[in-house]
Structures are given as structure tokens and as C-alpha cells.
Amino acid sequence: MPQLEVDGAALTYEDEGPRDAADPPLVLVHGWTANRHRWDHQAAHFSARRRVIRLDLRGHGESTGAGVPTIAHLARDVVALLDHLGVERCVLAGHSMGGMIAQTVALAHPARVERLVLVGTTGRMTYSRGRGLLMAASTLVPFRLFVAANIQRAFAPGYPREEIRAHIRASAATPREVVMTLYGAMRAFDVLDRAGEISVPTLIVHGYHDVQLPLRQVLRLAKACPDAVVRVLDAGHELPLEKPAELTGALESFLSAKP
């Protein structure tokens, strides 16, 4: 896989599909402790007729690099990759932390984003007092238990337990320093007051059973975005894994619609 050196990190990426397609490239950004393969279903579907770009964020998957203190740092990595590949304008899609990155790119570089897709994400991390205490306490347990607790609750009831255990193992392979530093970056993330500046067509897809980032949070974001449409799926937080075909269908409908 090709790699790009950016600020001490080697970012592994894939660049698939026809370069001469009429439609702008689709850029896919994964979430916390995941990797580019979260988007396998969507990449396989869209790369037949559209350029599709996805990367492993720094410290994740096959990329190297330490954790960074803010989501804006990760957004700069994505923009550096777009510059490297000569992509001036794209459809930008992000899941969870990737959605935070996508919003940050769209706000900092509005001319680079033609359409925005936000999957299982939020514009502002907020916690009830009880959940805030629980999340703070969870950082005091052994690292693997911390990861397991967060990944376990990301799936809706009924998702196969063995598959959840496999995803826990994969997430726990992400370096501890990266996991914990970016956990702090997500907790500090807040662009909700600027969401009205996102003027491009925006698709927001969320799981009805998402307890990581409850539906009410994303509805506040949708209300603030002037050109957003919301799709709610019968799933938890891990929509690319739980409902890959339905997510791809939602993207297909959104990308096929005329502006």
C-alpha cells in the first residue's frame, strides 16, 4: 500500500477507481481505533465508477504516528493527502471520529468539499452527569478493559458476540497512547455553533440504538446545518459494520440526487 509522510507519521492509503470519472472523488475517513477497512463495502460499490480514496489515520491500521491533541490535527492529515493526490474537490464522508474530522475539513476548507456525509457522529461531545462520571472512571481501568467497554457498547443488541470480540481485539491493537490521546481530542470536540456555516448538501446517517453518540445529539447538528437530510437506521454506532448495504444505499441515493 502507498504511504504519505506527514508530520512524523506515515499514512497508509488506498486510491481506487477511475481517475477520469465525471463525479468528484469519494473520500472515506474511519473512526477511533478503526481503520480504512471499515469502508470496504462502500469502496467496493463506488470504485467501479468513481474514484474512491481512504486512509488509515495516524497510529491506526497500517499507518504510523503518535496521537495528536485535537481533531484539527487529523483534519490537516486528510487535507495533506488530498493535496498529495491532486484532489481539489471531493465528497467527504466520515464515521464517528471520522465525521468530526470531515466537519472540521468542511469548515476550514469549504471549497474542497462538494458534499458531506456524516455517519454516526456529532457536532459537539456532550455527556449527562452520570455518563460523564462513568466515562471518566473507565479511563482508570486496564487499557484492554477500557477498549472493550467502549467497543462492546458500540453495537446494537443482537450483533454476533464473536464478531464484537474480534473488533475489540483489533481496536486494542491500536497503540495505547494513540487511543487515549484521541479519546481526549474527541471529548474536546465542539463545532456545533459553526454548523450553520456548512452550506453544502449534507447526509447524516445515524443508528437508532447508538448509545455512544445518542440520536438527539446528531439531531441538534442536523437542525443547525442548512442543507442536511437525516437517515436513521435500525443499528447501533457501528453502521459500516452493522448495516453496510443499507449505508451504501443511503450514500447511493444521496450522491445520485441532483443538488
PDB file of C-alpha atoms in Angstrom:
ATOM      1  CA  MET A   1       0.000   0.000   0.000  1.00  0.00           C
ATOM      2  CA  PRO A   2       1.271   3.541  -0.737  1.00  0.00           C
ATOM      3  CA  GLN A   3       2.131   5.821   2.154  1.00  0.00           C
ATOM      4  CA  LEU A   4       2.448   9.565   2.626  1.00  0.00           C
ATOM      5  CA  GLU A   5       4.773  11.124   5.197  1.00  0.00           C
ATOM      6  CA  VAL A   6       3.013  13.885   7.143  1.00  0.00           C
ATOM      7  CA  ASP A   7       4.387  15.496  10.315  1.00  0.00           C
ATOM      8  CA  GLY A   8       6.165  12.414  11.620  1.00  0.00           C
ATOM      9  CA  ALA A   9       3.527   9.918  10.512  1.00  0.00           C
ATOM     10  CA  ALA A  10       3.429   7.541   7.565  1.00  0.00           C
ATOM     11  CA  LEU A  11      -0.186   7.493   6.379  1.00  0.00           C
ATOM     12  CA  THR A  12      -1.236   4.370   4.506  1.00  0.00           C
ATOM     13  CA  TYR A  13      -3.950   4.978   1.926  1.00  0.00           C
ATOM     14  CA  GLU A  14      -5.810   3.422  -0.985  1.00  0.00           C
ATOM     15  CA  ASP A  15      -6.720   5.263  -4.168  1.00  0.00           C
ATOM     16  CA  GLU A  16      -9.105   3.216  -6.300  1.00  0.00           C
ATOM     17  CA  GLY A  17     -11.431   3.695  -9.236  1.00  0.00           C
ATOM     18  CA  PRO A  18     -11.252   5.703 -12.464  1.00  0.00           C
ATOM     19  CA  ARG A  19      -9.269   8.939 -12.292  1.00  0.00           C
ATOM     20  CA  ASP A  20     -11.221  10.381 -15.223  1.00  0.00           C
ATOM     21  CA  ALA A  21     -14.682   9.905 -13.717  1.00  0.00           C
ATOM     22  CA  ALA A  22     -17.027  12.857 -14.106  1.00  0.00           C
ATOM     23  CA  ASP A  23     -18.018  12.771 -10.446  1.00  0.00           C
ATOM     24  CA  PRO A  24     -15.666  14.100  -7.749  1.00  0.00           C
ATOM     25  CA  PRO A  25     -13.722  11.546  -5.697  1.00  0.00           C
ATOM     26  CA  LEU A  26     -15.336   9.991  -2.646  1.00  0.00           C
ATOM     27  CA  VAL A  27     -13.038  10.295   0.379  1.00  0.00           C
ATOM     28  CA  LEU A  28     -13.780   7.962   3.300  1.00  0.00           C
ATOM     29  CA  VAL A  29     -12.496   8.633   6.831  1.00  0.00           C
ATOM     30  CA  HIS A  30     -12.817   5.992   9.562  1.00  0.00           C
ATOM     31  CA  GLY A  31     -13.333   6.403  13.287  1.00  0.00           C
ATOM     32  CA  TRP A  32     -11.466   5.950  16.549  1.00  0.00           C
ATOM     33  CA  THR A  33      -9.489   2.667  16.867  1.00  0.00           C
ATOM     34  CA  ALA A  34     -10.729   1.507  13.442  1.00  0.00           C
ATOM     35  CA  ASN A  35      -9.026   1.564  10.024  1.00  0.00           C
ATOM     36  CA  ARG A  36      -9.811   2.120   6.351  1.00  0.00           C
ATOM     37  CA  HIS A  37     -11.416  -1.322   6.047  1.00  0.00           C
ATOM     38  CA  ARG A  38     -14.495  -0.055   7.897  1.00  0.00           C
ATOM     39  CA  TRP A  39     -15.440   1.254   4.451  1.00  0.00           C
ATOM     40  CA  ASP A  40     -14.848  -1.946   2.439  1.00  0.00           C
ATOM     41  CA  HIS A  41     -18.478  -2.291   1.342  1.00  0.00           C
ATOM     42  CA  GLN A  42     -18.743   1.301   0.193  1.00  0.00           C
ATOM     43  CA  ALA A  43     -15.335   1.283  -1.521  1.00  0.00           C
ATOM     44  CA  ALA A  44     -16.172  -1.883  -3.458  1.00  0.00           C
ATOM     45  CA  HIS A  45     -19.502  -0.439  -4.574  1.00  0.00           C
ATOM     46  CA  PHE A  46     -18.455   3.052  -5.616  1.00  0.00           C
ATOM     47  CA  SER A  47     -14.948   2.419  -7.019  1.00  0.00           C
ATOM     48  CA  ALA A  48     -16.437   0.714 -10.080  1.00  0.00           C
ATOM     49  CA  ARG A  49     -17.331   4.144 -11.497  1.00  0.00           C
ATOM     50  CA  ARG A  50     -15.909   6.780  -9.146  1.00  0.00           C
ATOM     51  CA  ARG A  51     -12.509   7.477  -7.658  1.00  0.00           C
ATOM     52  CA  VAL A  52     -12.511   6.362  -4.010  1.00  0.00           C
ATOM     53  CA  ILE A  53      -9.820   7.384  -1.522  1.00  0.00           C
ATOM     54  CA  ARG A  54      -9.498   6.083   2.039  1.00  0.00           C
ATOM     55  CA  LEU A  55      -6.701   6.109   4.574  1.00  0.00           C
ATOM     56  CA  ASP A  56      -5.629   4.724   7.900  1.00  0.00           C
ATOM     57  CA  LEU A  57      -5.464   7.682  10.259  1.00  0.00           C
ATOM     58  CA  ARG A  58      -2.162   8.235  12.052  1.00  0.00           C
ATOM     59  CA  GLY A  59      -1.468   5.482  14.585  1.00  0.00           C
ATOM     60  CA  HIS A  60      -4.284   3.315  13.199  1.00  0.00           C
ATOM     61  CA  GLY A  61      -4.214   0.272  10.948  1.00  0.00           C
ATOM     62  CA  GLU A  62      -1.075   0.273   8.802  1.00  0.00           C
ATOM     63  CA  SER A  63      -0.226   3.917   9.478  1.00  0.00           C
ATOM     64  CA  THR A  64       2.397   5.056  11.960  1.00  0.00           C
ATOM     65  CA  GLY A  65       2.456   8.153  14.123  1.00  0.00           C
ATOM     66  CA  ALA A  66       1.653   9.309  17.621  1.00  0.00           C
ATOM     67  CA  GLY A  67      -1.644  10.643  18.913  1.00  0.00           C
ATOM     68  CA  VAL A  68      -2.484  14.310  18.423  1.00  0.00           C
ATOM     69  CA  PRO A  69      -4.327  16.640  20.821  1.00  0.00           C
ATOM     70  CA  THR A  70      -7.104  17.898  18.559  1.00  0.00           C
ATOM     71  CA  ILE A  71      -9.356  16.719  15.745  1.00  0.00           C
ATOM     72  CA  ALA A  72      -7.994  19.630  13.702  1.00  0.00           C
ATOM     73  CA  HIS A  73      -4.606  17.882  13.573  1.00  0.00           C
ATOM     74  CA  LEU A  74      -6.227  14.838  11.961  1.00  0.00           C
ATOM     75  CA  ALA A  75      -8.125  17.082   9.550  1.00  0.00           C
ATOM     76  CA  ARG A  76      -4.816  18.518   8.399  1.00  0.00           C
ATOM     77  CA  ASP A  77      -3.612  14.987   7.635  1.00  0.00           C
ATOM     78  CA  VAL A  78      -6.630  14.421   5.392  1.00  0.00           C
ATOM     79  CA  VAL A  79      -6.070  17.721   3.578  1.00  0.00           C
ATOM     80  CA  ALA A  80      -2.390  16.835   3.107  1.00  0.00           C
ATOM     81  CA  LEU A  81      -3.443  13.579   1.449  1.00  0.00           C
ATOM     82  CA  LEU A  82      -5.868  15.425  -0.845  1.00  0.00           C
ATOM     83  CA  ASP A  83      -3.073  17.822  -1.809  1.00  0.00           C
ATOM     84  CA  HIS A  84      -0.711  14.925  -2.440  1.00  0.00           C
ATOM     85  CA  LEU A  85      -3.229  13.206  -4.724  1.00  0.00           C
ATOM     86  CA  GLY A  86      -4.179  16.402  -6.540  1.00  0.00           C
ATOM     87  CA  VAL A  87      -7.796  16.344  -5.363  1.00  0.00           C
ATOM     88  CA  GLU A  88      -9.206  19.865  -5.370  1.00  0.00           C
ATOM     89  CA  ARG A  89     -12.826  18.972  -4.581  1.00  0.00           C
ATOM     90  CA  CYS A  90     -14.418  15.835  -3.194  1.00  0.00           C
ATOM     91  CA  VAL A  91     -17.354  14.180  -1.497  1.00  0.00           C
ATOM     92  CA  LEU A  92     -16.122  13.749   2.079  1.00  0.00           C
ATOM     93  CA  ALA A  93     -17.571  11.008   4.287  1.00  0.00           C
ATOM     94  CA  GLY A  94     -16.630  10.283   7.886  1.00  0.00           C
ATOM     95  CA  HIS A  95     -17.769   7.801  10.505  1.00  0.00           C
ATOM     96  CA  SER A  96     -17.723   8.693  14.226  1.00  0.00           C
ATOM     97  CA  MET A  97     -14.391  10.452  14.857  1.00  0.00           C
ATOM     98  CA  GLY A  98     -14.044  10.495  11.072  1.00  0.00           C
ATOM     99  CA  GLY A  99     -17.239  12.538  10.932  1.00  0.00           C
ATOM    100  CA  MET A 100     -15.695  15.035  13.320  1.00  0.00           C
ATOM    101  CA  ILE A 101     -12.695  15.225  11.005  1.00  0.00           C
ATOM    102  CA  ALA A 102     -14.968  15.679   7.978  1.00  0.00           C
ATOM    103  CA  GLN A 103     -16.828  18.566   9.617  1.00  0.00           C
ATOM    104  CA  THR A 104     -13.521  20.196  10.519  1.00  0.00           C
ATOM    105  CA  VAL A 105     -12.263  19.934   6.934  1.00  0.00           C
ATOM    106  CA  ALA A 106     -15.552  21.282   5.551  1.00  0.00           C
ATOM    107  CA  LEU A 107     -15.383  24.295   7.885  1.00  0.00           C
ATOM    108  CA  ALA A 108     -11.695  25.021   7.302  1.00  0.00           C
ATOM    109  CA  HIS A 109     -11.704  24.348   3.547  1.00  0.00           C
ATOM    110  CA  PRO A 110     -15.259  24.783   2.250  1.00  0.00           C
ATOM    111  CA  ALA A 111     -14.152  24.978  -1.389  1.00  0.00           C
ATOM    112  CA  ARG A 112     -12.687  21.457  -1.153  1.00  0.00           C
ATOM    113  CA  VAL A 113     -15.964  19.733  -0.182  1.00  0.00           C
ATOM    114  CA  GLU A 114     -18.799  19.326  -2.694  1.00  0.00           C
ATOM    115  CA  ARG A 115     -20.969  17.138  -0.471  1.00  0.00           C
ATOM    116  CA  LEU A 116     -20.614  15.941   3.102  1.00  0.00           C
ATOM    117  CA  VAL A 117     -21.608  12.590   4.612  1.00  0.00           C
ATOM    118  CA  LEU A 118     -21.657  12.236   8.403  1.00  0.00           C
ATOM    119  CA  VAL A 119     -22.163   8.736   9.770  1.00  0.00           C
ATOM    120  CA  GLY A 120     -22.677   8.060  13.477  1.00  0.00           C
ATOM    121  CA  THR A 121     -21.076  11.306  14.589  1.00  0.00           C
ATOM    122  CA  THR A 122     -21.815  14.570  16.386  1.00  0.00           C
ATOM    123  CA  GLY A 123     -21.023  18.261  16.246  1.00  0.00           C
ATOM    124  CA  ARG A 124     -20.407  18.503  19.977  1.00  0.00           C
ATOM    125  CA  MET A 125     -19.444  15.871  22.519  1.00  0.00           C
ATOM    126  CA  THR A 126     -21.855  16.161  25.425  1.00  0.00           C
ATOM    127  CA  TYR A 127     -22.451  13.898  28.416  1.00  0.00           C
ATOM    128  CA  SER A 128     -25.036  13.671  31.111  1.00  0.00           C
ATOM    129  CA  ARG A 129     -23.501  13.989  34.595  1.00  0.00           C
ATOM    130  CA  GLY A 130     -23.864  10.249  35.177  1.00  0.00           C
ATOM    131  CA  ARG A 131     -22.384   9.258  31.839  1.00  0.00           C
ATOM    132  CA  GLY A 132     -19.583  11.765  32.239  1.00  0.00           C
ATOM    133  CA  LEU A 133     -18.609  10.189  35.555  1.00  0.00           C
ATOM    134  CA  LEU A 134     -18.799   6.715  34.012  1.00  0.00           C
ATOM    135  CA  MET A 135     -16.582   7.681  31.074  1.00  0.00           C
ATOM    136  CA  ALA A 136     -14.056   9.361  33.362  1.00  0.00           C
ATOM    137  CA  ALA A 137     -13.950   6.287  35.592  1.00  0.00           C
ATOM    138  CA  SER A 138     -13.476   3.997  32.601  1.00  0.00           C
ATOM    139  CA  THR A 139     -10.096   5.576  31.873  1.00  0.00           C
ATOM    140  CA  LEU A 140      -8.826   4.251  35.214  1.00  0.00           C
ATOM    141  CA  VAL A 141      -9.314   0.575  34.324  1.00  0.00           C
ATOM    142  CA  PRO A 142      -6.730  -1.514  32.419  1.00  0.00           C
ATOM    143  CA  PHE A 143      -6.390  -0.456  28.791  1.00  0.00           C
ATOM    144  CA  ARG A 144      -7.912  -3.569  27.243  1.00  0.00           C
ATOM    145  CA  LEU A 145     -10.960  -3.295  29.507  1.00  0.00           C
ATOM    146  CA  PHE A 146     -11.316   0.374  28.562  1.00  0.00           C
ATOM    147  CA  VAL A 147     -11.294  -0.516  24.858  1.00  0.00           C
ATOM    148  CA  ALA A 148     -13.601  -3.499  25.365  1.00  0.00           C
ATOM    149  CA  ALA A 149     -16.162  -1.419  27.251  1.00  0.00           C
ATOM    150  CA  ASN A 150     -16.258   1.208  24.526  1.00  0.00           C
ATOM    151  CA  ILE A 151     -16.402  -1.215  21.589  1.00  0.00           C
ATOM    152  CA  GLN A 152     -18.960  -3.527  23.213  1.00  0.00           C
ATOM    153  CA  ARG A 153     -21.463  -0.730  23.667  1.00  0.00           C
ATOM    154  CA  ALA A 154     -20.967   0.483  20.088  1.00  0.00           C
ATOM    155  CA  PHE A 155     -23.108  -2.338  18.682  1.00  0.00           C
ATOM    156  CA  ALA A 156     -26.874  -2.713  18.857  1.00  0.00           C
ATOM    157  CA  PRO A 157     -28.269  -5.656  20.860  1.00  0.00           C
ATOM    158  CA  GLY A 158     -28.152  -8.896  18.916  1.00  0.00           C
ATOM    159  CA  TYR A 159     -24.938  -8.281  16.961  1.00  0.00           C
ATOM    160  CA  PRO A 160     -22.855 -11.512  16.944  1.00  0.00           C
ATOM    161  CA  ARG A 161     -20.675 -11.667  20.049  1.00  0.00           C
ATOM    162  CA  GLU A 162     -17.749 -13.351  18.318  1.00  0.00           C
ATOM    163  CA  GLU A 163     -17.594 -10.549  15.767  1.00  0.00           C
ATOM    164  CA  ILE A 164     -17.656  -7.980  18.572  1.00  0.00           C
ATOM    165  CA  ARG A 165     -14.766  -9.788  20.283  1.00  0.00           C
ATOM    166  CA  ALA A 166     -12.810  -9.693  17.009  1.00  0.00           C
ATOM    167  CA  HIS A 167     -13.337  -5.952  16.732  1.00  0.00           C
ATOM    168  CA  ILE A 168     -12.278  -5.491  20.354  1.00  0.00           C
ATOM    169  CA  ARG A 169      -9.023  -7.334  19.632  1.00  0.00           C
ATOM    170  CA  ALA A 170      -8.405  -5.206  16.541  1.00  0.00           C
ATOM    171  CA  SER A 171      -9.120  -1.964  18.402  1.00  0.00           C
ATOM    172  CA  ALA A 172      -6.888  -2.949  21.322  1.00  0.00           C
ATOM    173  CA  ALA A 173      -4.012  -3.353  18.831  1.00  0.00           C
ATOM    174  CA  THR A 174      -4.052   0.415  18.328  1.00  0.00           C
ATOM    175  CA  PRO A 175      -1.268   1.899  20.468  1.00  0.00           C
ATOM    176  CA  ARG A 176      -2.492   2.962  23.906  1.00  0.00           C
ATOM    177  CA  GLU A 177      -1.018   6.437  23.587  1.00  0.00           C
ATOM    178  CA  VAL A 178      -2.900   6.991  20.319  1.00  0.00           C
ATOM    179  CA  VAL A 179      -6.175   5.668  21.723  1.00  0.00           C
ATOM    180  CA  MET A 180      -6.097   7.754  24.889  1.00  0.00           C
ATOM    181  CA  THR A 181      -4.825  10.964  23.274  1.00  0.00           C
ATOM    182  CA  LEU A 182      -7.520  10.869  20.610  1.00  0.00           C
ATOM    183  CA  TYR A 183     -10.125   9.985  23.224  1.00  0.00           C
ATOM    184  CA  GLY A 184      -9.290  13.332  24.782  1.00  0.00           C
ATOM    185  CA  ALA A 185      -9.419  15.048  21.395  1.00  0.00           C
ATOM    186  CA  MET A 186     -12.921  13.707  20.786  1.00  0.00           C
ATOM    187  CA  ARG A 187     -14.142  14.735  24.222  1.00  0.00           C
ATOM    188  CA  ALA A 188     -12.980  18.294  23.484  1.00  0.00           C
ATOM    189  CA  PHE A 189     -14.531  18.407  20.010  1.00  0.00           C
ATOM    190  CA  ASP A 190     -17.135  21.136  19.511  1.00  0.00           C
ATOM    191  CA  VAL A 191     -18.086  22.791  16.224  1.00  0.00           C
ATOM    192  CA  LEU A 192     -21.854  22.826  16.770  1.00  0.00           C
ATOM    193  CA  ASP A 193     -22.045  26.609  16.926  1.00  0.00           C
ATOM    194  CA  ARG A 194     -20.413  26.749  13.475  1.00  0.00           C
ATOM    195  CA  ALA A 195     -22.544  24.048  11.828  1.00  0.00           C
ATOM    196  CA  GLY A 196     -24.612  26.729  10.092  1.00  0.00           C
ATOM    197  CA  GLU A 197     -21.538  27.550   8.022  1.00  0.00           C
ATOM    198  CA  ILE A 198     -21.707  24.128   6.333  1.00  0.00           C
ATOM    199  CA  SER A 199     -23.711  25.109   3.273  1.00  0.00           C
ATOM    200  CA  VAL A 200     -23.080  22.073   1.050  1.00  0.00           C
ATOM    201  CA  PRO A 201     -25.608  19.219   0.747  1.00  0.00           C
ATOM    202  CA  THR A 202     -25.087  17.018   3.795  1.00  0.00           C
ATOM    203  CA  LEU A 203     -26.259  13.478   4.500  1.00  0.00           C
ATOM    204  CA  ILE A 204     -26.439  12.479   8.157  1.00  0.00           C
ATOM    205  CA  VAL A 205     -26.851   8.749   8.822  1.00  0.00           C
ATOM    206  CA  HIS A 206     -27.312   7.588  12.399  1.00  0.00           C
ATOM    207  CA  GLY A 207     -28.191   4.437  14.297  1.00  0.00           C
ATOM    208  CA  TYR A 208     -31.405   4.473  16.305  1.00  0.00           C
ATOM    209  CA  HIS A 209     -29.719   2.376  19.033  1.00  0.00           C
ATOM    210  CA  ASP A 210     -26.490   4.413  19.167  1.00  0.00           C
ATOM    211  CA  VAL A 211     -25.596   4.894  22.830  1.00  0.00           C
ATOM    212  CA  GLN A 212     -22.078   6.148  22.124  1.00  0.00           C
ATOM    213  CA  LEU A 213     -23.403   9.265  20.414  1.00  0.00           C
ATOM    214  CA  PRO A 214     -27.165   9.327  21.040  1.00  0.00           C
ATOM    215  CA  LEU A 215     -29.526  10.289  18.233  1.00  0.00           C
ATOM    216  CA  ARG A 216     -30.581  13.514  19.957  1.00  0.00           C
ATOM    217  CA  GLN A 217     -27.031  14.841  19.593  1.00  0.00           C
ATOM    218  CA  VAL A 218     -26.977  14.446  15.828  1.00  0.00           C
ATOM    219  CA  LEU A 219     -30.464  15.926  15.505  1.00  0.00           C
ATOM    220  CA  ARG A 220     -29.094  19.138  17.026  1.00  0.00           C
ATOM    221  CA  LEU A 221     -26.396  19.072  14.355  1.00  0.00           C
ATOM    222  CA  ALA A 222     -28.928  18.420  11.588  1.00  0.00           C
ATOM    223  CA  LYS A 223     -31.072  21.325  12.774  1.00  0.00           C
ATOM    224  CA  ALA A 224     -28.074  23.639  12.590  1.00  0.00           C
ATOM    225  CA  CYS A 225     -26.989  22.574   9.078  1.00  0.00           C
ATOM    226  CA  PRO A 226     -28.958  24.494   6.440  1.00  0.00           C
ATOM    227  CA  ASP A 227     -28.904  21.726   3.786  1.00  0.00           C
ATOM    228  CA  ALA A 228     -28.926  18.444   5.706  1.00  0.00           C
ATOM    229  CA  VAL A 229     -31.017  15.311   5.319  1.00  0.00           C
ATOM    230  CA  VAL A 230     -31.143  12.643   8.039  1.00  0.00           C
ATOM    231  CA  ARG A 231     -31.450   8.876   7.655  1.00  0.00           C
ATOM    232  CA  VAL A 232     -31.941   6.793  10.798  1.00  0.00           C
ATOM    233  CA  LEU A 233     -31.115   3.078  10.555  1.00  0.00           C
ATOM    234  CA  ASP A 234     -32.021   0.219  12.891  1.00  0.00           C
ATOM    235  CA  ALA A 235     -28.480  -0.139  14.219  1.00  0.00           C
ATOM    236  CA  GLY A 236     -26.043   0.980  16.890  1.00  0.00           C
ATOM    237  CA  HIS A 237     -22.973   3.138  16.467  1.00  0.00           C
ATOM    238  CA  GLU A 238     -21.036   0.885  14.065  1.00  0.00           C
ATOM    239  CA  LEU A 239     -23.164   1.454  10.970  1.00  0.00           C
ATOM    240  CA  PRO A 240     -20.469   0.462   8.416  1.00  0.00           C
ATOM    241  CA  LEU A 241     -20.270  -2.959  10.109  1.00  0.00           C
ATOM    242  CA  GLU A 242     -23.849  -3.463  11.267  1.00  0.00           C
ATOM    243  CA  LYS A 243     -25.691  -2.224   8.170  1.00  0.00           C
ATOM    244  CA  PRO A 244     -23.151  -1.977   5.324  1.00  0.00           C
ATOM    245  CA  ALA A 245     -25.616  -2.458   2.461  1.00  0.00           C
ATOM    246  CA  GLU A 246     -28.147  -0.021   3.910  1.00  0.00           C
ATOM    247  CA  LEU A 247     -25.435   2.567   4.473  1.00  0.00           C
ATOM    248  CA  THR A 248     -24.192   2.135   0.915  1.00  0.00           C
ATOM    249  CA  GLY A 249     -27.761   2.501  -0.346  1.00  0.00           C
ATOM    250  CA  ALA A 250     -28.207   5.737   1.596  1.00  0.00           C
ATOM    251  CA  LEU A 251     -24.974   7.100   0.101  1.00  0.00           C
ATOM    252  CA  GLU A 252     -26.013   5.990  -3.383  1.00  0.00           C
ATOM    253  CA  SER A 253     -29.347   7.796  -3.140  1.00  0.00           C
ATOM    254  CA  PHE A 254     -27.689  10.928  -1.769  1.00  0.00           C
ATOM    255  CA  LEU A 255     -24.957  11.029  -4.403  1.00  0.00           C
ATOM    256  CA  SER A 256     -27.397  10.335  -7.214  1.00  0.00           C
ATOM    257  CA  ALA A 257     -29.748  13.157  -6.235  1.00  0.00           C
ATOM    258  CA  LYS A 258     -29.371  16.426  -8.115  1.00  0.00           C
ATOM    259  CA  PRO A 259     -28.169  19.358  -5.984  1.00  0.00           C
TER     260      PRO A 259
END
